[in-house]
Short mmCIF file of C-alpha atoms in Angstrom, two decimals:
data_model
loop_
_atom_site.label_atom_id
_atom_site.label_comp_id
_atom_site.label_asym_id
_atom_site.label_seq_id
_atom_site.Cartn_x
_atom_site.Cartn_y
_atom_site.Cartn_z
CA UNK A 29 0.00 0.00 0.00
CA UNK A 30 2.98 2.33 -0.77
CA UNK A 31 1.85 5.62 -1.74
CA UNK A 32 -1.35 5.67 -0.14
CA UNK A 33 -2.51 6.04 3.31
CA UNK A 34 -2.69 3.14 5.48
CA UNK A 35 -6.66 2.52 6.61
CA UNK A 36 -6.69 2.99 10.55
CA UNK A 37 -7.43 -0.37 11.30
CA UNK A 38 -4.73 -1.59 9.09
CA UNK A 39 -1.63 0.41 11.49
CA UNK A 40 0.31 -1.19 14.12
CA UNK A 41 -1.48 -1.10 17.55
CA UNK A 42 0.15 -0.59 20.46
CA UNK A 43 1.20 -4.45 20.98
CA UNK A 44 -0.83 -7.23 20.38
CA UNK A 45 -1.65 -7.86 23.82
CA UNK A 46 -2.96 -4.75 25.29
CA UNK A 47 -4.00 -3.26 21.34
CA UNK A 48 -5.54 -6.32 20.54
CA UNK A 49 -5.81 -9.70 22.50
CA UNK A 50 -7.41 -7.68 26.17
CA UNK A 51 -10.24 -5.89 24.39
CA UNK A 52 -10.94 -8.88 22.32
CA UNK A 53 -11.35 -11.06 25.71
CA UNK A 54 -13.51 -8.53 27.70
CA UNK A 55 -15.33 -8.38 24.39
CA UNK A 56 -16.01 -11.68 23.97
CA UNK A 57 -17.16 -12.58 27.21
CA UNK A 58 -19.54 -9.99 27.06
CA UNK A 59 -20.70 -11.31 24.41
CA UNK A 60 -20.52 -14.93 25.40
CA UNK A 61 -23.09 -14.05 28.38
CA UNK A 62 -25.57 -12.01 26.18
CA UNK A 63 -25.59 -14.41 23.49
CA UNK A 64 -26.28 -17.85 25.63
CA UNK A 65 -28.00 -15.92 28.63
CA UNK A 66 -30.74 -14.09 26.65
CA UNK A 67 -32.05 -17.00 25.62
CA UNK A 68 -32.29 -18.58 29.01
CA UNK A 69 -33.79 -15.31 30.46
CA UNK A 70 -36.47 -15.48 28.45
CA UNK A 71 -37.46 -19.33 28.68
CA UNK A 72 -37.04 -18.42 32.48
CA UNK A 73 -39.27 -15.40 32.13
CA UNK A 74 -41.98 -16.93 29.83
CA UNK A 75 -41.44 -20.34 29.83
CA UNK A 76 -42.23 -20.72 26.55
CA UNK A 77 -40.44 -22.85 24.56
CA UNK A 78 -41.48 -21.46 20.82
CA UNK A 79 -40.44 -17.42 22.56
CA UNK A 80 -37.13 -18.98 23.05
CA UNK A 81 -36.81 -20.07 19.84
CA UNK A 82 -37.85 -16.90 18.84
CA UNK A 83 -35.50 -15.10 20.75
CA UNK A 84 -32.69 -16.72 19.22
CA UNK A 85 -34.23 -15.35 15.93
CA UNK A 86 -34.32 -11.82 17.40
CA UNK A 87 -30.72 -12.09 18.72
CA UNK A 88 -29.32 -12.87 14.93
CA UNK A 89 -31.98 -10.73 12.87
CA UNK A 90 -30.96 -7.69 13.75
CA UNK A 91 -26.97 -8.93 13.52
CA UNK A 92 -27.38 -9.87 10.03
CA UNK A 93 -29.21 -6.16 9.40
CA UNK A 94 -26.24 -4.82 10.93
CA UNK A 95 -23.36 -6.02 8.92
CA UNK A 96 -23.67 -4.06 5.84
CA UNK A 97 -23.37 -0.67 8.12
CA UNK A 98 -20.70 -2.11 9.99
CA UNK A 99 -18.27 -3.05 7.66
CA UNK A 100 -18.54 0.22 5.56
CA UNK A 101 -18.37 1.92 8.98
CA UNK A 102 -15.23 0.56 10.13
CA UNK A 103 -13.53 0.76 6.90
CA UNK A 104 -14.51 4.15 7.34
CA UNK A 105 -14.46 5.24 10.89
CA UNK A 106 -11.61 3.11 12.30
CA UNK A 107 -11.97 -0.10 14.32
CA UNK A 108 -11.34 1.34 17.96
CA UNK A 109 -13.38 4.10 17.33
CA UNK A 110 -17.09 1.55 16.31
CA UNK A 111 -15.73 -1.03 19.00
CA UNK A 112 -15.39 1.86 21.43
CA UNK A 113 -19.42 2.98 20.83
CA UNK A 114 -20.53 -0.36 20.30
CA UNK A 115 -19.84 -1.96 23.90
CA UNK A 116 -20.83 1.43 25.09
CA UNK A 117 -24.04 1.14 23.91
CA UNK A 118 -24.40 -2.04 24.42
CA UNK A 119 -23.87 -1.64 27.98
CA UNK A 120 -26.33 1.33 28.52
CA UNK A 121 -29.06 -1.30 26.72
CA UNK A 122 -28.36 -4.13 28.93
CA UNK A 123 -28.61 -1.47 31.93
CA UNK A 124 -32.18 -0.23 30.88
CA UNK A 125 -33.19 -3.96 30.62
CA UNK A 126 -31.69 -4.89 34.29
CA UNK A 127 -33.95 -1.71 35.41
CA UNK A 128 -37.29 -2.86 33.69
CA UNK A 129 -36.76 -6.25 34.86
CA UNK A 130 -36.33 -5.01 38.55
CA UNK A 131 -39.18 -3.04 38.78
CA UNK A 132 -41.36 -5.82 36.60
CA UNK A 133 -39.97 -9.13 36.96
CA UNK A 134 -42.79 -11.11 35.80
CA UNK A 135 -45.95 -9.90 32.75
CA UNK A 136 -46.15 -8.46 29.57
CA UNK A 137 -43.92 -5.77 29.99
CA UNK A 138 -41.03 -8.75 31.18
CA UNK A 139 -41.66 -10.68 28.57
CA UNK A 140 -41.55 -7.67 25.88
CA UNK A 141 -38.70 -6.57 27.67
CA UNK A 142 -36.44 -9.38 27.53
CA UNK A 143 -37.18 -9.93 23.50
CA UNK A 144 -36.36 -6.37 22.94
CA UNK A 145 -32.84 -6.73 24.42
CA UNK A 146 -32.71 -9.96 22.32
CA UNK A 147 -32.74 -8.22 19.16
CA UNK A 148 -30.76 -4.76 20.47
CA UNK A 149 -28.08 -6.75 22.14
CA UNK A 150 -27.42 -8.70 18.79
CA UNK A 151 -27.19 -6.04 16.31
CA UNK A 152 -24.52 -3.77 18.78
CA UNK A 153 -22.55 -7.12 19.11
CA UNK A 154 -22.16 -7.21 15.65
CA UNK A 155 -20.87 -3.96 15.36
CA UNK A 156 -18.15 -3.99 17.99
CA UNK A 157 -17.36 -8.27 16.30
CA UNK A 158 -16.96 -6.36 13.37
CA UNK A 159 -14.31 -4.00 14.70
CA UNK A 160 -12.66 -6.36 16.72
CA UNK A 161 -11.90 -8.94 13.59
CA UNK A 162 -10.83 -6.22 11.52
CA UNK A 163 -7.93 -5.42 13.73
CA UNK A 164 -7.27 -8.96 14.57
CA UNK A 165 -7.03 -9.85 10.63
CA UNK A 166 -4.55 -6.40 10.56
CA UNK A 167 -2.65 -7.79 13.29
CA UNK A 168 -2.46 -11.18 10.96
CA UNK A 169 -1.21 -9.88 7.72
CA UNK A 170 2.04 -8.64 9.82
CA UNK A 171 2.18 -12.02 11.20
CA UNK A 172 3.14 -13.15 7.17
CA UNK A 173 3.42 -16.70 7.21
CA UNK A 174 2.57 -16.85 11.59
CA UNK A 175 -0.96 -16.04 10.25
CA UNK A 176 -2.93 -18.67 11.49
CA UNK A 177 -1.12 -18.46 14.89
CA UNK A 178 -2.59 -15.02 15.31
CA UNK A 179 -6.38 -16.37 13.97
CA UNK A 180 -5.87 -19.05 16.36
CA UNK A 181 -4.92 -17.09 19.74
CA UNK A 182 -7.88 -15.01 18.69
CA UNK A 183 -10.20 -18.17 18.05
CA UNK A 184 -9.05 -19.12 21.63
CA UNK A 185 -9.79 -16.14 23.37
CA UNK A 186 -13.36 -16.47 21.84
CA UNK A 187 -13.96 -19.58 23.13
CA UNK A 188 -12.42 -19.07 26.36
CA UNK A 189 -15.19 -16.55 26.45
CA UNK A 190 -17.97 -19.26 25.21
CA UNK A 191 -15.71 -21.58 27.99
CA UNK A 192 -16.78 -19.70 30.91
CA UNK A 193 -19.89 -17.24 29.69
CA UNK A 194 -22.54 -19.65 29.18
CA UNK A 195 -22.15 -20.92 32.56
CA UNK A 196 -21.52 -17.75 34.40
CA UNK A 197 -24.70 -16.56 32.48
CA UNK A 198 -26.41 -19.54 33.64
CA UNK A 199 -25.17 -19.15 37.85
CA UNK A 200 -26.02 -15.56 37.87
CA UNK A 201 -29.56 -16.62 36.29
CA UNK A 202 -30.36 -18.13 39.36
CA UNK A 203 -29.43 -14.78 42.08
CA UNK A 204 -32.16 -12.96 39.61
CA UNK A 205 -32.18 -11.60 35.62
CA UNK A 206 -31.40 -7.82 36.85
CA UNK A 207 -28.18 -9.08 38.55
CA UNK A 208 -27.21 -11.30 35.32
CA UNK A 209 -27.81 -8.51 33.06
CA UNK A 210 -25.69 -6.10 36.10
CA UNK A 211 -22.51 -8.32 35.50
CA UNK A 212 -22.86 -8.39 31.55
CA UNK A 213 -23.51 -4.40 31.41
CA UNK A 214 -19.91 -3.90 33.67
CA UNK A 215 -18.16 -6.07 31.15
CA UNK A 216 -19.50 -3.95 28.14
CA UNK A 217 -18.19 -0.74 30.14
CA UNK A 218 -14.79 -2.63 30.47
CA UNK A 219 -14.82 -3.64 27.07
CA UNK A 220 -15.46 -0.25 25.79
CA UNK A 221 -12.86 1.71 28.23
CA UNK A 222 -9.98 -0.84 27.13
CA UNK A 223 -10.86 -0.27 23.28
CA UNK A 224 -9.48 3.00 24.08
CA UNK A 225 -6.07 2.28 24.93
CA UNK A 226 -4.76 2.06 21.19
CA UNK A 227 -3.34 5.26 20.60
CA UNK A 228 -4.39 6.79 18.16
CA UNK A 229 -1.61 7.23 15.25
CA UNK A 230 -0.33 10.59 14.55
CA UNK A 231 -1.31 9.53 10.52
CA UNK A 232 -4.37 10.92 9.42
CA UNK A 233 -7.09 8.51 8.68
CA UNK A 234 -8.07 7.31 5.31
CA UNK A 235 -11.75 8.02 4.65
CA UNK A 236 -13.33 5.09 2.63
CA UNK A 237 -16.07 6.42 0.46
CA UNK A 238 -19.33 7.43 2.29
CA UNK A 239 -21.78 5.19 0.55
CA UNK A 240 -25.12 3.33 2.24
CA UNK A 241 -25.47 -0.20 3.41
CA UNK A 242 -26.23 -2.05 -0.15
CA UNK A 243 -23.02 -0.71 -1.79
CA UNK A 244 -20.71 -1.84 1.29
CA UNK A 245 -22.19 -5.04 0.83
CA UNK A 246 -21.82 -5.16 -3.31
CA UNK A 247 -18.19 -4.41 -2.65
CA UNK A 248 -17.92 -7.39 -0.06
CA UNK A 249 -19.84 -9.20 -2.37
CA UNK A 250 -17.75 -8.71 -5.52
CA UNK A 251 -14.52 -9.69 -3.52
CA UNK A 252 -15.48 -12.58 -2.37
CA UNK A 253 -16.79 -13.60 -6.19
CA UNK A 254 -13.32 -12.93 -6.98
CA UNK A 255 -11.91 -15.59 -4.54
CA UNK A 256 -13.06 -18.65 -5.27
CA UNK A 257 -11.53 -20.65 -2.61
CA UNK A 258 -12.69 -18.56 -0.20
CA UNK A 259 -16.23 -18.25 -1.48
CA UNK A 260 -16.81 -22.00 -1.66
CA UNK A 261 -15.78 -22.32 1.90
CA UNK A 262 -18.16 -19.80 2.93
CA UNK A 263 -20.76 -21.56 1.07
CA UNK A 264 -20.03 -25.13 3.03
CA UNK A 265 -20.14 -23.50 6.04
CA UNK A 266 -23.40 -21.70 5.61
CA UNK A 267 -25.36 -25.31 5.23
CA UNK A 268 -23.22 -26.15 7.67
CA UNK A 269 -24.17 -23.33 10.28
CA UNK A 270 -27.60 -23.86 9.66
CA UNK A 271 -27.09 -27.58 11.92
CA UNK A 272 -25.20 -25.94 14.53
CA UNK A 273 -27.46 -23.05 14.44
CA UNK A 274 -30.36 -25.39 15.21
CA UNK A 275 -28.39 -27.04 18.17
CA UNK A 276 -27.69 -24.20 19.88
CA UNK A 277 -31.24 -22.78 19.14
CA UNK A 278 -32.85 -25.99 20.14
CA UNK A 279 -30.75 -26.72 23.21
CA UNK A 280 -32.42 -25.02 26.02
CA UNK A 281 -35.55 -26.49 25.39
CA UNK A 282 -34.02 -30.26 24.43
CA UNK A 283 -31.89 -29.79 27.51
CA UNK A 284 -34.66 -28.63 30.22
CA UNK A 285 -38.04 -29.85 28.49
CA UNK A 286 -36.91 -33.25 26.55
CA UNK A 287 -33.80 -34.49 28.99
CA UNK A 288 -35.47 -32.96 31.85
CA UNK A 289 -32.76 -30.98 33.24
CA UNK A 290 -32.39 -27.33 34.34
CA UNK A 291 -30.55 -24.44 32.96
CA UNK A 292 -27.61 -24.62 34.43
CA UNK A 293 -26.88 -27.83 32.49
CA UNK A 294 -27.67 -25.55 29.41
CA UNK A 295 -24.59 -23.95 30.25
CA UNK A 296 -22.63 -26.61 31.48
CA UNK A 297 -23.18 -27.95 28.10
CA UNK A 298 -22.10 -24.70 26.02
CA UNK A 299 -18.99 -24.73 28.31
CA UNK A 300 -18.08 -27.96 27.52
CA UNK A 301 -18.32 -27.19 24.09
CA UNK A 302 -16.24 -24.21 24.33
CA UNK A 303 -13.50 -26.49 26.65
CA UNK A 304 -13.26 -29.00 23.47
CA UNK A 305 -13.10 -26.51 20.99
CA UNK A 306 -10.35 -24.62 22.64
CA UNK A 307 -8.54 -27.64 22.61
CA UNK A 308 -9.05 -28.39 19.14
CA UNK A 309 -8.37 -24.62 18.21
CA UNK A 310 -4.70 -25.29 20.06
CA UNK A 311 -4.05 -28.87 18.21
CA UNK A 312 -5.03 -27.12 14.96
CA UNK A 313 -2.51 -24.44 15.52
CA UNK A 314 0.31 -26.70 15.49
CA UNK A 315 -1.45 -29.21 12.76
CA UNK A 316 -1.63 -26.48 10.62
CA UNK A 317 1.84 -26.08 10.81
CA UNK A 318 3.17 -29.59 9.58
CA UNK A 319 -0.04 -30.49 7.53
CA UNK A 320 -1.32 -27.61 5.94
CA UNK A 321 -4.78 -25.96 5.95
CA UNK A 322 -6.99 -28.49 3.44
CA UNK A 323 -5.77 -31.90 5.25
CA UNK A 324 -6.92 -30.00 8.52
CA UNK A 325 -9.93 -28.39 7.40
CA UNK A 326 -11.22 -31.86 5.46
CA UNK A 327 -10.52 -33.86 9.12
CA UNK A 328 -12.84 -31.22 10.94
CA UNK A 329 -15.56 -31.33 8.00
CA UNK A 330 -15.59 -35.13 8.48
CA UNK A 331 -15.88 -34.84 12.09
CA UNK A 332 -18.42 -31.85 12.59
CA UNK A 333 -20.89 -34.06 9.99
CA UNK A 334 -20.79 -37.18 11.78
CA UNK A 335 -21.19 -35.87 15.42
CA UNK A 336 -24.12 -33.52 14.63
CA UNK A 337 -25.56 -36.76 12.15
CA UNK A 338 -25.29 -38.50 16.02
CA UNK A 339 -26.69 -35.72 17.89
CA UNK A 340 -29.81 -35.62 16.29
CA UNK A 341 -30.35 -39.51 18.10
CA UNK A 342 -28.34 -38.82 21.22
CA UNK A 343 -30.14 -40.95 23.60
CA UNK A 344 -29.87 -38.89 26.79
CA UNK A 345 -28.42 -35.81 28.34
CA UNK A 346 -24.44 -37.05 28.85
CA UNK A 347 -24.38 -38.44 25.75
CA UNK A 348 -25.61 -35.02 24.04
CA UNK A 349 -23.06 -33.29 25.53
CA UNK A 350 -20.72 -35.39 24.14
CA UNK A 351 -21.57 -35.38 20.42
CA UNK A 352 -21.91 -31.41 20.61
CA UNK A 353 -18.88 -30.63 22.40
CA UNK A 354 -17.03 -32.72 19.28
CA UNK A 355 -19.19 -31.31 17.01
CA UNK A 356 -18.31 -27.38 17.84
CA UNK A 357 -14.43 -28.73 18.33
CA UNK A 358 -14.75 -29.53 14.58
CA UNK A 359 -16.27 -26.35 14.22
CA UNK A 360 -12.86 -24.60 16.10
CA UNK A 361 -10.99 -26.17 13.97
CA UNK A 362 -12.61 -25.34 10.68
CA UNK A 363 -13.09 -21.84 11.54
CA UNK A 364 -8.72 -21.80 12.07
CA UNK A 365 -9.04 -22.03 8.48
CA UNK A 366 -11.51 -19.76 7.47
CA UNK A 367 -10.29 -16.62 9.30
CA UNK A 368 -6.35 -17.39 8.24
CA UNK A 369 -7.45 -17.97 4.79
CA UNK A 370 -9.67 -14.67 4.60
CA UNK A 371 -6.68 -12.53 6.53
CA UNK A 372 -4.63 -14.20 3.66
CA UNK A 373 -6.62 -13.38 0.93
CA UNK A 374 -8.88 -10.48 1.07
CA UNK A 375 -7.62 -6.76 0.60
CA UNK A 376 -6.60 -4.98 3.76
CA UNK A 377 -8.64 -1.58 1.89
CA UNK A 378 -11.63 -3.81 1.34
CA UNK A 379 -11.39 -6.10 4.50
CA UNK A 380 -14.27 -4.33 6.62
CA UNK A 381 -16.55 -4.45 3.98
CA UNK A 382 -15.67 -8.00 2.22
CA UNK A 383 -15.74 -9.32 6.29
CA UNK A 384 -19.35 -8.06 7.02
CA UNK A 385 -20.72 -9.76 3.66
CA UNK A 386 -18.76 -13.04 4.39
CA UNK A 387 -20.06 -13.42 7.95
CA UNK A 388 -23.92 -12.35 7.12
CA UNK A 389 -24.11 -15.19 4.75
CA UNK A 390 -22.57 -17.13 7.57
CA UNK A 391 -25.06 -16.35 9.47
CA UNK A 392 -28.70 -16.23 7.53
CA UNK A 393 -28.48 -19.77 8.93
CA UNK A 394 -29.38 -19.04 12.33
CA UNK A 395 -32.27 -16.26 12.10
CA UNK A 396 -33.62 -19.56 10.18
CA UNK A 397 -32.87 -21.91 12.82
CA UNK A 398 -34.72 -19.70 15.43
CA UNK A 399 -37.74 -19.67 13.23
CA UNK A 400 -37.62 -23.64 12.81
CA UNK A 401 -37.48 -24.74 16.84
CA UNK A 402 -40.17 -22.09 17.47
CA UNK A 403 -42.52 -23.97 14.50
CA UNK A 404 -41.03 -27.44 15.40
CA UNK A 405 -42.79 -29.17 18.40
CA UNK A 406 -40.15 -30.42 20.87
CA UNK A 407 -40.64 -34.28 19.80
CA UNK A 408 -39.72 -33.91 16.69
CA UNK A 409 -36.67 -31.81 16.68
CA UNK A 410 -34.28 -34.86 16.52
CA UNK A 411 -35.30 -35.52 13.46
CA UNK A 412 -34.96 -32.16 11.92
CA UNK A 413 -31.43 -31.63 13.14
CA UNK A 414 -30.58 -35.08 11.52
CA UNK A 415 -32.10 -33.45 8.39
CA UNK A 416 -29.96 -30.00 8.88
CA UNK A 417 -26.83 -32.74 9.45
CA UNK A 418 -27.36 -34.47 6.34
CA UNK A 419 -27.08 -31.23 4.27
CA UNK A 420 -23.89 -29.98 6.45
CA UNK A 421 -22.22 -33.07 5.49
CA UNK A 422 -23.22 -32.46 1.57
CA UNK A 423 -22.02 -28.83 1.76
CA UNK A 424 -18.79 -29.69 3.91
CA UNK A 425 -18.02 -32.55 0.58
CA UNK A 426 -18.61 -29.99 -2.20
CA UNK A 427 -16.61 -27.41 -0.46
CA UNK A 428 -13.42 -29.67 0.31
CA UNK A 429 -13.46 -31.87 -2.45
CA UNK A 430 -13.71 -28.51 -4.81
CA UNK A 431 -10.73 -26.73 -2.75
CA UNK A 432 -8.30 -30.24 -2.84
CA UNK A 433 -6.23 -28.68 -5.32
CA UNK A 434 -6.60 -25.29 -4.75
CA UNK A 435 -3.20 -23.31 -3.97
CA UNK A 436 -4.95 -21.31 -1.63
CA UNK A 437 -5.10 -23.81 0.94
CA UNK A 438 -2.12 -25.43 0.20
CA UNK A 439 0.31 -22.72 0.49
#
């Protein structure tokens, strides 16, 4: 990029561990929390098992609404500067929430409550992900060839997070939803106040072009057209996110209603998950580094299609712990690949906006998901994860058998 201005999120940080690795913790436990717990408040609230499914719709909705102004917005703002407002306002949303929920912990205006901060919650996560990839992928492309060390630290850290947030969600649920909500609004604040200890560089900024949501998405769009391999791993992973979507849409309500346990075990379960996959995320670091990125990524395809193919006929609670916590360590794994390769690959001036379109189609999946346990009664969602499993493992095949020979993955 001689010549030009460097984008803002594109400098050197002030060290990887207090520029980039600290926020993205804080962050991600936040995040963790209000992602697993929102859910959980509002089958403990309403007790209705089709408004949780619908909650996990609201969460992602609004996310997926979100990307195409967050991308363009970071490429144009700066990363610290949208990760910075994001938590902030995050935090001031969860607050309001703990507030309603103290003075009406039960009703209409409970139940209305906790959906709204379902779908707010979601789309200012998004914004402040957004930020917080695009200077991890920065913070990558000076790692040259050490890429996928950086992706991986980062992966870790996230599910560190998803290690210990579902269950501290699911402990503090049980003291009250005004002092769960109290804890996850103090870790937004933290979040935001440590996204301000990048300096700012003495460089002026470079200004992407001010343009609206649709045209930061046509530019992600026509970038990721451009790169095959990466756009038909993106595509396996989209059928395959609409399985794991379902799981973790489906698992409060196969957990508590079908296996007859209570919610803690929902997030005993998530942070078992989270344990495996940050072991898998480690292994992968260093299998990456004698094997290569298709031989790993084609192991954790296999893998992730034959434990959610199981999961969908897991016979009792220890069992479906089990096949998911393999089944999201496949998913660690696979994701290893997916952020090196698009660090590798995209263009640091396009990065924000070519991010945001690769991770809403990710995620259309899940919105979907929502919609299908709140339609599905709880009987017969077995057999439409094994459905949702079958056409993970068909996308997974297509997507690795296609990229075999691509140089892309073998470089």
């Amino acid at each position: 990029m001689s010549g030009g201005v460097i984008p803002r999120h594109a400098r050197p940080t002030a060290g990887l561990l207090r520029g980039i690795y600290l926020p993205r913790a804080v962050e991600a436990l936040a995040s963790a929390m209000s992602t697993y717990g929102i859910p959980l408040l509002v089958l403990t609230t309403t007790g209705s098992a089709a408004l949780t499914g619908l909650a996990f719709a609201l969460e992602w909705v609004p996310r997926l609404a979100a990307f195409g102004w967050a991308g363009a917005i970071v490429d144009r703002r700066g990363a610290s500067v949208v990760f910075f407002l994001a938590s902030l306002s995050r935090a001031l949303a969860l607050a309001a929430g703990a507030v309603l929920l103290l003075l009406r912990p039960d009703g209409t205006v409970a139940a209305v409550s906790v959906m709204a901060l379902a779908a707010t919650t979601g789309a200012l996560t998004e914004f402040s992900y957004i930020a917080a990839e695009t200077a991890g992928a920065a913070a990558s492309r000076r790692a040259a060839a050490r890429a996928h060390r950086v992706q991986a630290a980062l992966l870790g850290i996230d599910q560190t997070a998803n290690l210990a947030g579902p269950a501290l969600a699911a402990l503090l649920l049980l003291t009250g939803p005004p002092q769960m909500l109290t804890v996850i609004t103090v870790l937004s604040l933290l979040a935001a106040l440590l996204a301000l200890r990048t300096p700012p560089s003495p460089v002026a900024p470079a200004r992407a072009p001010k343009g609206n949501t649709s045209a930061g998405l046509r530019t992600g769009w026509r970038t990721i057209r451009s790169l095959p391999a990466l756009g038909w791993l993106v595509a396996g992973l989209t059928l395959s996110n609409l399985a794991t979507g379902l799981l973790q849409a489906a698992s409060p309500v196969i957990v508590v209603n079908h296996f007859g346990q209570s919610t803690t075990a929902v997030g005993l379960l998530w942070s078992a998950a989270a344990a495996a996959t940050l072991l898998s995320v480690t292994l992968c670091r260093f299998a990456i580094d004698r094997a290569g990125l298709w031989p790993v990524g084609a192991t954790c395809a296999a893998l992730a299609s034959l434990a959610c193919l199981a999961a969908g006929q897991a016979p009792d609670y220890f069992s479906y712990l089990v096949l998911v916590a393999v089944l999201m360590a496949a998913e660690g794994g696979l994701a290893v690949v997916l952020r090196t390769l698009r660090s590798r690959l995209i263009p640091p001036d396009r990065f924000g906006s070519t991010l945001s379109a690769t991770i809403l189609i990710l995620l259309l999946p899940f919105p979907i998901a929502g919609v299908l346990t709140a339609l599905t009664p709880p009987d017969a969602l077995g057999p439409v994860i094994t459905a949702c499993a079958f056409l993970q493992a068909i996308g997974l095949f297509l997507a690795f058998a296609r990229l075999r020979t691509d140089p892309a993955l073998r470089t």
